């Protein structure tokens, strides 16, 4: 077996590393590759055996490509400009070259200048500018000059650059065990910066708002009981663009530099991996919220970072409107053309990188329905190629795939109409139904039954479709909308601070419990809001499907009624950990309700309940499906001896209701949950659960009661 051991010093951390060269770098290619470079892999790669960099960039329509190398603190003038010869340095659509370390002249950053179109170029929608400095789409780390650019979005005086300080230190994953949860899957939507940036987080100043800050809070996540974190975008975006959420990506490979305590490429990657490793050691999956439907370049008025200048006609969907040339199915100015092979390769390479190199367990795809659109923007109702490629990729075979199954232009593919047949999907109808029912809307019992059951109307399990209930990601609140508490505290949006005349943000089904906001809040209103939040939590955890809630909902986080704080990098969006102490009762309820769900596996069954469930009314056995109905009960029965039967009574009305217990039980029913009662009586642990002495129960207004049989207490 051919081996080659090379000693290297990591350019950033100074570690002396003795490592074997990867097998693909030991390939004895033609001699000319040492001088002309190779077209694969794309991006910049380090060759141990040659002590050289290989550069490769896909720019099929370009007529001229120039590689620029920059030294530290010398950004005005490149240390080296290498104009690539298309006769030697271009293979198919890819321009490439090889630069020995001795000829890099101490450079630590790189970029390109690109001109075109070339003769025979495809398309006619080109915006080449040979003066623009362009960052490599495959750069693993991005450097931003400390001088803040003029954000008029017409020019970038100090553009971002790719880093050459590729870490050559092998990362020690130690005894990491990759996990994939089933019946116990509980997804926690989290913003890396917002999770620990608030001073109340108790995290040291240098770690607040970083991957390292998340690691510090892992004991909290374990105590809460979540088994997966879904991180809002961590791909590099422009830190000067007032883009707190991160949904305007500049690059699909580089971790966002502000989420690391050190800006070097080495530390950015190491700290992300450390976070993943420690979450895995705690039994928690890591899911990334990824944005492959658009980029941070925006429309024709936006900055040119890379894609527009490299090959505008390939990367973006054109609108055909000269005054607004970029199709805007993402609602952010542009739409990536995922029907183009170059773009699909970029997305697949990015997914493989995060799954293989960074050990990510899954991806939640922002506005995934955009992938159904062709290069002309039309919807492809047959199997779009990107879905086929993802499904056929062996490196992604065991990765969790979650879709936001709509786009910003009205394409709504929730359920069986979504092309990714085995993907999980954010269930917007679950959200809408639960928000409306809990606020007090009438006539929703039929819809409520369907959502609790697992939304089989959207995810049918007939032989042809063969959907499973866990494919429905059930949620009531996410980053996109009011917090769970704000759904109970506001009747209208308070988004003025976002600068869009309070016209932005979704129209949530909220109700303020009779008092707008939190100033001079009456005690009875505060108590009702706690009950409503517990009702949300209870119904979420009692539903078949995969539950998800956003960070802070477990202790009634508020955003002051702002339901779209995409640009609020301040205390509006940062998690206020003081509320954990203020609302410990609600935190306890979430924690115990999560544990209750985990201990009753049929709540997260891999199949629909079918014969295991029986629906009832309140006093009468028959379910009341009238237009005014607000009551429902159901009995969950599993013949497994280790599983307890459950009887759930739901009263969404404004008056107490007497429920008869219609299910026949061979053991005594015990009360587990009553959301109308104060803590700790609202959710009782098995040792103190109260046996019922009658076959009826008075369910208070706007509350939920859960009974369990006494056999096999857990």
XYZ file of C-alpha atoms in Angstrom:
714
model
C 0.000 0.000 0.000
C 1.440 3.328 -1.080
C 1.859 5.806 1.787
C 3.446 9.203 2.009
C 3.984 10.883 5.376
C 4.489 14.644 5.426
C 5.235 16.967 8.306
C 3.256 20.194 8.202
C 2.885 23.174 10.443
C -0.677 24.445 10.535
C -0.498 27.997 9.219
C -2.797 29.304 11.910
C -2.283 27.385 15.131
C 1.370 26.418 14.626
C 0.769 22.742 15.428
C 3.323 20.351 13.958
C 1.315 17.647 12.241
C 2.688 14.435 10.795
C 0.014 13.042 8.529
C -0.431 10.690 5.659
C -1.424 12.232 2.391
C -4.976 11.232 1.376
C -5.122 8.493 -1.244
C -6.601 10.798 -3.882
C -3.556 13.070 -3.557
C -1.204 10.119 -4.107
C -2.699 9.565 -7.539
C 0.076 9.803 -10.102
C -1.548 12.035 -12.680
C -0.030 13.475 -15.824
C 3.060 15.612 -15.287
C 1.302 18.725 -16.567
C -1.066 18.715 -13.581
C 1.806 19.923 -11.391
C 1.928 23.128 -13.430
C -1.570 23.552 -14.813
C -3.629 22.249 -11.896
C -6.699 20.016 -11.929
C -10.416 20.808 -12.268
C -11.338 18.794 -9.181
C -11.993 19.375 -6.412
C -13.519 22.820 -6.812
C -12.249 25.540 -4.508
C -8.739 25.659 -3.073
C -7.113 22.462 -1.851
C -3.760 21.827 -0.231
C -1.471 19.159 -1.687
C 0.903 17.767 0.931
C 3.108 15.939 -1.534
C 3.737 19.056 -3.594
C 3.461 21.685 -0.860
C 1.180 23.550 -3.239
C -2.327 24.895 -3.589
C -4.705 23.771 -6.315
C -7.325 26.326 -7.345
C -10.433 25.438 -9.358
C -13.507 27.536 -10.158
C -16.477 26.730 -12.387
C -17.002 29.640 -14.796
C -18.088 28.186 -18.131
C -19.053 31.476 -19.804
C -16.006 33.492 -18.729
C -13.469 34.686 -21.274
C -10.761 35.592 -18.754
C -10.052 34.497 -15.183
C -7.371 36.002 -12.951
C -6.371 34.572 -9.575
C -5.443 37.173 -6.942
C -3.371 36.386 -3.844
C -3.180 38.828 -0.917
C -0.859 39.135 2.061
C -2.004 40.033 5.557
C -2.471 43.799 6.003
C -1.780 44.401 2.291
C -5.262 44.318 0.808
C -5.038 47.246 -1.583
C -2.575 45.531 -3.918
C -2.416 41.766 -4.584
C 0.869 40.051 -3.863
C 0.349 37.943 -6.956
C -1.925 38.131 -10.013
C -2.022 34.994 -12.110
C -4.004 35.219 -15.343
C -5.125 31.757 -16.328
C -4.510 30.514 -19.851
C -7.691 28.827 -21.164
C -5.544 26.561 -23.344
C -3.794 25.156 -20.264
C -5.846 26.169 -17.245
C -9.392 25.330 -18.341
C -11.046 21.931 -18.594
C -14.660 22.004 -19.706
C -16.369 24.613 -17.551
C -13.673 24.742 -14.853
C -10.672 27.072 -14.706
C -7.780 25.736 -12.604
C -4.152 26.264 -11.670
C -1.449 25.042 -9.279
C 0.531 27.456 -7.051
C 3.460 26.134 -4.982
C 3.711 27.559 -1.475
C 7.076 29.062 -2.361
C 5.412 31.104 -5.126
C 2.411 32.216 -3.064
C 4.662 34.980 -1.692
C 3.310 34.813 1.853
C -0.310 35.200 0.764
C -3.087 34.354 3.222
C -6.160 35.396 1.187
C -7.314 34.824 -2.370
C -9.984 35.981 -4.826
C -10.689 36.199 -8.542
C -11.355 38.732 -11.262
C -13.487 37.433 -14.101
C -14.440 38.871 -17.499
C -16.723 37.625 -20.255
C -18.723 36.380 -21.955
C -16.574 34.044 -23.984
C -17.252 33.231 -27.602
C -20.061 30.651 -27.838
C -21.169 31.484 -24.284
C -24.603 30.204 -23.342
C -27.362 32.602 -22.413
C -27.358 36.339 -22.879
C -27.869 37.582 -19.317
C -24.301 38.433 -18.375
C -23.101 41.183 -16.042
C -19.338 40.645 -16.097
C -17.170 43.376 -14.606
C -13.396 42.760 -14.865
C -12.772 45.267 -12.045
C -14.785 43.348 -9.455
C -12.945 41.255 -6.891
C -14.910 38.015 -6.443
C -14.807 35.490 -3.618
C -14.654 31.771 -4.430
C -18.079 30.065 -3.932
C -16.195 27.045 -2.551
C -14.063 28.978 -0.050
C -14.027 27.187 3.313
C -13.558 30.422 5.227
C -14.239 34.083 4.414
C -12.265 37.120 5.568
C -13.987 40.487 5.933
C -11.822 43.614 6.202
C -12.184 45.465 9.470
C -13.083 48.652 7.595
C -16.856 48.639 7.247
C -17.794 49.132 3.580
C -20.228 51.722 2.335
C -23.476 49.746 2.346
C -25.109 51.531 -0.592
C -25.088 48.086 -2.249
C -23.630 49.471 -5.459
C -19.939 49.009 -4.710
C -17.908 47.103 -2.136
C -14.675 49.087 -1.567
C -13.201 46.302 0.563
C -14.731 43.031 -0.669
C -14.614 39.754 1.270
C -11.812 37.332 0.407
C -11.307 33.600 0.702
C -8.798 32.378 3.280
C -5.798 30.226 2.482
C -5.110 29.315 6.114
C -6.652 25.901 5.693
C -6.248 23.979 8.924
C -4.040 20.932 8.425
C -4.672 19.585 11.921
C -6.778 16.417 12.082
C -9.791 16.996 14.312
C -10.178 14.605 17.222
C -13.788 13.412 17.247
C -12.909 11.244 20.278
C -15.654 8.761 21.130
C -18.380 10.599 19.229
C -21.452 8.514 18.462
C -23.753 9.684 15.683
C -27.375 9.394 16.803
C -30.711 9.340 14.985
C -33.806 9.647 17.160
C -37.193 8.116 16.461
C -40.112 8.157 18.887
C -38.130 10.429 21.198
C -37.311 13.088 18.578
C -37.858 16.587 20.031
C -36.535 19.398 17.794
C -35.397 22.692 19.325
C -35.045 25.580 16.861
C -32.098 27.719 17.898
C -30.197 30.800 16.730
C -26.530 30.324 17.654
C -25.898 33.968 18.492
C -29.280 34.678 20.069
C -29.102 31.607 22.305
C -26.318 32.951 24.547
C -25.645 36.568 23.510
C -27.787 38.151 26.246
C -25.772 39.010 29.400
C -28.245 36.939 31.427
C -26.972 33.756 29.719
C -24.183 33.495 32.273
C -21.652 32.766 29.528
C -18.244 34.463 29.580
C -18.134 37.528 27.348
C -15.733 35.970 24.831
C -18.018 32.951 24.311
C -21.394 34.644 24.245
C -23.183 34.214 20.927
C -20.809 31.539 19.628
C -20.572 27.809 18.994
C -18.600 27.605 22.235
C -21.503 29.296 24.029
C -23.837 26.560 22.823
C -21.486 23.947 24.285
C -21.705 25.670 27.673
C -25.501 25.304 27.595
C -25.629 21.593 26.701
C -26.501 20.613 30.308
C -29.535 22.880 30.028
C -30.609 21.236 26.773
C -30.277 17.800 28.368
C -32.323 18.868 31.370
C -35.035 20.226 29.082
C -35.061 16.927 27.196
C -34.655 18.029 23.576
C -32.968 15.472 21.328
C -32.170 17.608 18.255
C -31.177 21.224 17.741
C -32.114 22.891 14.481
C -29.648 25.733 14.040
C -30.792 28.762 12.101
C -28.329 29.520 9.252
C -24.671 29.172 10.184
C -23.299 29.670 6.658
C -21.231 32.809 6.167
C -23.254 35.940 5.514
C -22.263 39.596 5.329
C -21.803 40.782 8.940
C -22.358 44.390 7.835
C -25.687 43.728 6.124
C -28.054 44.008 9.133
C -28.900 40.371 8.559
C -29.218 38.896 12.049
C -31.129 35.751 11.090
C -28.564 34.679 8.480
C -30.977 33.960 5.631
C -28.840 35.913 3.127
C -25.913 33.524 2.583
C -22.696 34.611 0.930
C -21.164 31.144 0.897
C -22.346 27.554 1.416
C -19.179 26.061 2.951
C -17.762 28.567 5.422
C -19.073 28.757 9.000
C -20.186 32.285 9.871
C -17.078 33.946 11.319
C -18.890 35.801 14.130
C -19.994 32.494 15.674
C -16.386 31.628 16.522
C -14.348 33.110 19.367
C -11.420 33.348 16.947
C -11.705 34.535 13.347
C -9.145 32.149 11.860
C -10.286 29.434 9.485
C -8.755 26.848 11.797
C -10.762 27.928 14.829
C -13.995 28.510 12.908
C -14.074 24.905 11.806
C -12.709 23.431 15.009
C -15.212 25.243 17.206
C -18.140 24.192 15.025
C -16.921 20.592 15.166
C -16.428 20.777 18.924
C -20.025 21.913 19.286
C -21.257 19.036 17.113
C -19.102 16.507 18.952
C -20.302 17.601 22.380
C -23.949 17.694 21.312
C -23.565 14.166 19.963
C -21.997 13.025 23.213
C -25.123 14.379 24.921
C -27.338 12.372 22.543
C -28.485 15.456 20.627
C -28.701 15.572 16.825
C -27.498 18.634 14.900
C -29.711 19.869 12.060
C -28.742 22.887 9.963
C -31.276 25.323 8.527
C -29.807 25.771 5.030
C -30.585 28.368 2.382
C -29.964 27.065 -1.123
C -32.785 28.947 -2.843
C -31.118 32.378 -3.041
C -27.961 34.285 -2.075
C -27.116 37.504 -0.267
C -26.406 39.307 -3.534
C -30.051 40.363 -3.771
C -31.457 41.857 -6.972
C -29.790 44.143 -9.520
C -29.315 46.796 -6.824
C -27.425 44.439 -4.523
C -23.706 43.832 -4.067
C -21.665 41.534 -6.269
C -19.864 39.097 -3.990
C -19.219 36.209 -6.361
C -22.065 34.394 -8.166
C -23.268 37.360 -10.196
C -19.748 38.179 -11.336
C -18.708 34.589 -11.988
C -21.638 33.506 -14.142
C -24.867 35.427 -13.641
C -26.698 33.561 -16.423
C -25.949 30.182 -14.826
C -26.576 30.936 -11.167
C -29.795 32.959 -11.239
C -33.316 32.704 -12.641
C -34.170 35.619 -14.925
C -37.545 37.337 -14.742
C -37.642 38.659 -18.301
C -38.402 42.120 -16.900
C -35.556 44.583 -17.694
C -36.486 46.857 -14.797
C -36.421 43.934 -12.315
C -34.308 41.290 -14.065
C -34.019 38.784 -11.186
C -36.893 36.394 -10.535
C -37.767 36.700 -6.862
C -39.433 33.462 -5.736
C -37.502 33.698 -2.457
C -38.784 37.134 -1.447
C -35.204 38.335 -0.980
C -34.296 39.654 -4.424
C -33.041 36.646 -6.397
C -33.568 32.937 -6.949
C -30.833 30.375 -7.542
C -31.326 28.350 -10.707
C -31.296 24.853 -9.220
C -32.078 23.372 -12.620
C -28.527 24.281 -13.711
C -25.970 21.465 -13.229
C -23.396 23.910 -11.831
C -25.798 25.054 -9.110
C -26.916 21.518 -8.284
C -23.280 20.440 -7.968
C -22.641 23.370 -5.616
C -25.565 22.342 -3.402
C -24.640 18.637 -3.373
C -20.997 19.408 -2.619
C -22.077 21.669 0.231
C -24.410 19.041 1.715
C -21.724 16.368 1.505
C -19.187 18.675 3.108
C -21.349 19.448 6.150
C -22.480 15.835 6.508
C -19.078 14.170 6.059
C -16.531 16.714 7.252
C -18.581 18.510 9.905
C -20.714 15.505 11.042
C -24.060 17.267 10.692
C -27.048 14.926 11.077
C -29.650 16.692 8.981
C -30.766 19.732 7.023
C -33.882 21.868 7.060
C -34.209 23.433 3.590
C -35.503 27.006 3.564
C -38.228 27.544 0.908
C -37.533 24.095 -0.527
C -40.308 24.388 -3.113
C -38.003 26.675 -5.099
C -36.164 23.493 -6.108
C -39.261 22.583 -8.139
C -38.788 25.559 -10.440
C -36.902 25.395 -13.704
C -34.555 27.921 -15.255
C -37.532 29.922 -16.506
C -39.214 29.918 -13.095
C -41.964 27.511 -14.166
C -42.910 24.726 -11.759
C -41.715 21.264 -12.741
C -44.459 18.884 -11.625
C -42.364 15.872 -12.582
C -39.459 14.852 -10.355
C -37.106 17.875 -10.297
C -33.488 16.797 -10.795
C -32.117 18.153 -7.513
C -34.396 15.878 -5.472
C -33.295 12.861 -7.507
C -29.626 13.698 -7.021
C -29.999 14.103 -3.262
C -31.936 10.836 -3.031
C -29.303 8.963 -5.070
C -26.278 10.268 -3.157
C -24.901 7.533 -0.842
C -23.213 10.125 1.392
C -26.646 11.581 2.186
C -28.512 8.293 2.562
C -28.802 8.528 6.348
C -29.089 12.298 6.648
C -32.339 13.777 7.978
C -33.975 15.945 5.287
C -36.620 18.497 6.311
C -38.418 20.802 3.898
C -40.117 24.114 4.293
C -42.523 23.031 1.525
C -43.427 26.395 0.005
C -41.786 29.455 -1.518
C -42.381 33.196 -1.289
C -44.449 33.374 -4.493
C -47.384 31.192 -3.532
C -46.089 27.727 -4.416
C -47.400 25.526 -1.571
C -46.482 21.834 -1.680
C -47.157 20.673 1.872
C -47.669 16.918 2.096
C -48.033 14.576 -0.849
C -47.520 17.317 -3.444
C -43.923 17.894 -2.324
C -41.429 16.130 -4.640
C -39.231 14.802 -1.808
C -41.368 11.780 -0.959
C -39.357 10.601 2.044
C -38.519 14.053 3.394
C -39.919 15.426 6.617
C -41.860 18.670 6.208
C -42.716 21.704 8.303
C -46.476 21.340 8.761
C -47.878 24.850 8.399
C -51.454 23.557 8.672
C -50.691 22.052 12.088
C -49.406 25.465 13.192
C -52.455 27.331 11.871
C -55.019 24.910 13.302
C -53.458 24.831 16.771
C -53.023 28.607 16.911
C -56.666 29.146 15.978
C -58.090 26.501 18.297
C -56.148 27.591 21.375
C -57.065 31.245 20.899
C -60.735 30.167 20.967
C -61.887 29.789 17.369
C -64.919 27.526 16.921
C -65.721 24.753 14.487
C -62.187 23.359 14.273
C -62.710 19.977 15.940
C -62.466 17.971 12.726
C -59.235 19.741 11.766
C -57.874 19.378 15.296
C -58.505 15.626 15.199
C -56.641 15.356 11.905
C -53.637 17.326 13.176
C -53.427 15.365 16.444
C -53.642 12.120 14.485
C -50.599 13.012 12.364
C -52.139 14.908 9.415
C -52.957 11.844 7.336
C -54.853 14.095 4.926
C -51.500 15.596 3.943
C -49.355 12.500 4.504
C -51.572 9.553 3.447
C -50.343 6.066 4.282
C -52.120 4.249 1.458
C -50.040 1.738 -0.477
C -49.121 4.195 -3.221
C -48.036 7.130 -1.037
C -46.815 5.217 2.051
C -46.174 8.319 4.161
C -45.377 8.089 7.860
C -46.677 10.448 10.555
C -43.163 11.393 11.692
C -42.705 13.140 8.351
C -44.955 15.880 9.707
C -42.830 18.332 11.687
C -45.433 19.719 14.071
C -44.862 23.220 15.385
C -46.858 26.123 16.753
C -44.192 28.830 16.703
C -40.916 29.204 14.832
C -38.468 32.012 14.140
C -40.858 33.106 11.386
C -43.694 34.560 13.462
C -44.614 35.334 17.054
C -43.006 33.461 19.913
C -45.372 31.057 21.650
C -45.839 33.547 24.474
C -46.388 36.498 22.116
C -49.216 34.546 20.479
C -50.973 35.010 23.838
C -49.827 38.597 24.484
C -50.577 40.535 21.288
C -53.443 41.007 18.865
C -51.311 42.683 16.225
C -47.734 42.919 15.007
C -45.350 45.449 16.521
C -42.679 45.400 13.813
C -41.956 49.115 13.391
C -38.331 48.697 14.464
C -37.683 46.539 11.387
C -37.983 49.612 9.169
C -40.718 48.295 6.880
C -43.655 50.377 8.145
C -44.986 47.445 10.152
C -46.039 45.753 6.895
C -43.652 42.800 7.252
C -44.119 39.534 9.088
C -46.753 36.786 8.846
C -50.347 37.110 10.000
C -50.378 34.813 13.004
C -53.590 33.662 14.701
C -52.897 35.397 17.989
C -54.998 36.596 20.934
C -53.730 38.822 23.727
C -55.947 37.308 26.449
C -57.638 40.672 26.859
C -54.572 42.897 27.320
C -52.152 44.113 24.645
C -48.507 43.684 25.628
C -46.948 43.443 29.061
C -47.162 46.902 30.615
C -49.170 46.968 33.864
C -50.310 43.428 33.163
C -53.237 42.272 35.341
C -52.522 39.105 37.290
C -55.493 37.234 35.876
C -54.298 37.923 32.321
C -50.776 36.748 33.182
C -52.218 33.520 34.619
C -54.332 32.910 31.527
C -51.325 33.398 29.262
C -49.389 30.771 31.215
C -52.289 28.380 30.801
C -52.448 29.057 27.053
C -48.719 28.407 26.644
C -49.131 25.145 28.566
C -52.035 24.264 26.271
C -49.803 24.823 23.247
C -47.070 22.652 24.748
C -49.493 19.927 25.800
C -51.171 19.587 22.395
C -47.812 19.673 20.635
C -46.452 16.816 22.739
C -49.669 14.781 22.484
C -49.743 14.856 18.669
C -48.415 12.133 16.416
C -45.577 13.485 14.307
C -42.233 15.128 15.101
C -42.592 18.032 17.557
C -40.527 21.205 17.213
C -40.504 24.393 19.257
C -38.310 27.461 19.227
C -35.737 28.415 21.833
C -37.203 30.223 24.808
C -40.780 29.088 24.340
C -40.181 26.858 27.350
C -39.928 29.939 29.568
C -42.214 32.320 27.648
C -39.605 34.302 25.703
C -41.020 37.521 24.265
C -39.975 39.682 21.330
C -42.243 42.533 22.340
C -44.745 41.629 19.629
C -42.194 41.735 16.804
C -42.919 38.674 14.666
C -40.251 39.257 12.021
C -37.068 40.512 13.761
C -34.768 39.431 10.941
C -32.556 42.483 11.421
C -32.789 42.864 15.200
C -29.408 41.809 16.574
C -30.290 43.077 20.027
C -32.331 42.198 23.107
C -35.461 41.893 20.976
C -34.099 38.611 19.603
C -31.564 37.472 22.183
C -32.806 34.875 24.625
C -33.462 36.510 28.000
C -32.414 33.859 30.510
C -33.875 35.861 33.404
C -37.260 34.685 32.186
C -36.241 31.119 33.030
C -36.287 32.121 36.684
C -39.404 34.260 36.320
C -41.357 31.486 34.596
C -39.849 28.356 36.144
C -43.370 26.917 36.357
C -43.712 26.913 32.576
C -40.195 25.525 32.117
C -41.062 22.680 34.480
C -44.215 21.951 32.504
C -42.287 21.764 29.202
C -39.626 19.549 30.739
C -42.138 17.158 32.293
C -44.339 17.119 29.194
C -41.342 16.206 27.028
C -40.473 13.388 29.440
C -44.105 12.250 29.379
C -44.075 12.039 25.593
C -40.849 10.042 25.615
C -42.287 7.581 28.112
C -45.324 6.944 25.878
C -43.844 5.805 22.608
C -47.190 5.578 20.819
C -47.368 9.411 20.891
C -44.504 9.406 18.406
C -45.414 6.250 16.556
C -43.833 5.387 13.218
C -47.329 4.574 11.923
C -50.725 6.206 12.255
C -52.732 5.154 15.296
C -55.658 3.619 13.372
C -57.344 1.106 15.730
C -55.378 2.411 18.725
C -57.448 5.603 18.968
C -61.096 6.213 19.725
C -62.588 9.711 19.537
C -65.297 10.976 21.900
C -67.286 14.031 22.744
C -67.599 15.601 26.194
C -70.743 14.301 27.906
C -71.869 12.310 24.862
C -69.776 9.562 23.246
C -70.186 11.077 19.792
C -67.727 13.801 18.762
C -69.440 17.165 18.341
C -68.428 18.392 14.872
C -70.811 21.340 14.772
C -69.756 24.843 13.780
C -69.697 25.980 17.419
C -67.923 22.980 18.918
C -64.834 23.476 21.079
C -64.661 20.108 22.925
C -62.910 16.861 22.150
C -61.758 13.727 23.946
C -59.866 10.673 22.782
C -58.613 7.365 24.130
C -55.239 5.990 23.056
C -54.869 2.274 23.643
C -51.786 0.204 22.935
C -51.961 -3.536 23.672
C -48.274 -3.592 24.638
C -48.121 -4.535 28.337
C -45.476 -1.908 29.111
C -47.571 0.943 27.669
C -50.241 2.863 29.570
C -53.515 3.893 27.959
C -54.190 7.622 27.768
C -57.434 9.558 27.905
C -57.239 13.180 26.773
C -59.936 15.811 27.329
C -59.692 19.169 25.546
C -61.860 22.177 26.359
C -61.221 25.198 24.172
C -64.286 27.127 25.354
C -64.634 29.923 27.907
C -66.670 27.825 30.375
C -65.960 24.649 32.392
C -67.284 21.453 30.810
C -68.150 18.146 32.455
C -66.511 15.301 30.527
C -67.633 11.709 30.916
C -64.889 9.114 30.592
C -66.299 6.887 27.885
C -63.383 4.500 27.525
C -63.569 1.205 29.363
C -60.413 0.643 31.381
C -59.280 -2.442 33.224
C -57.375 -0.334 35.735
C -57.955 2.920 37.542
C -57.446 6.175 35.672
C -55.026 8.650 37.235
C -54.809 12.340 36.511
C -51.469 13.299 34.990
C -52.094 16.728 33.424
C -54.515 19.558 34.107
C -53.273 22.782 32.529
C -55.731 24.876 34.562
C -54.002 24.058 37.845
C -50.946 25.805 39.321
C -47.579 24.094 39.429
C -46.781 21.402 40.456
C -50.394 20.133 40.317
C -50.610 20.923 36.594
C -48.393 17.935 35.726
C -47.934 15.172 38.284
C -45.133 12.651 38.405
C -46.271 8.986 38.675
C -45.738 8.674 42.436
C -48.301 11.369 43.225
C -50.750 11.041 40.348
C -54.282 11.188 41.682
C -56.670 8.246 41.026
C -60.152 9.157 39.812
C -63.077 7.905 41.886
C -65.749 8.818 39.309
C -66.194 8.273 35.601
C -66.339 11.985 34.872
C -64.068 15.011 35.206
C -64.738 18.749 35.224
C -62.410 20.296 32.681
C -61.966 24.008 33.286
C -62.225 26.608 30.552
C -59.359 26.783 28.072
C -57.579 23.749 29.489
C -56.482 20.208 28.748
C -56.616 17.171 31.015
C -54.672 13.943 30.475
C -55.440 10.717 32.319
C -53.319 7.582 32.321
C -54.027 4.060 33.483
C -52.214 2.963 36.606
C -50.638 -0.171 35.128
C -46.927 -0.031 34.290
C -46.379 3.460 35.691
C -43.235 5.109 34.313
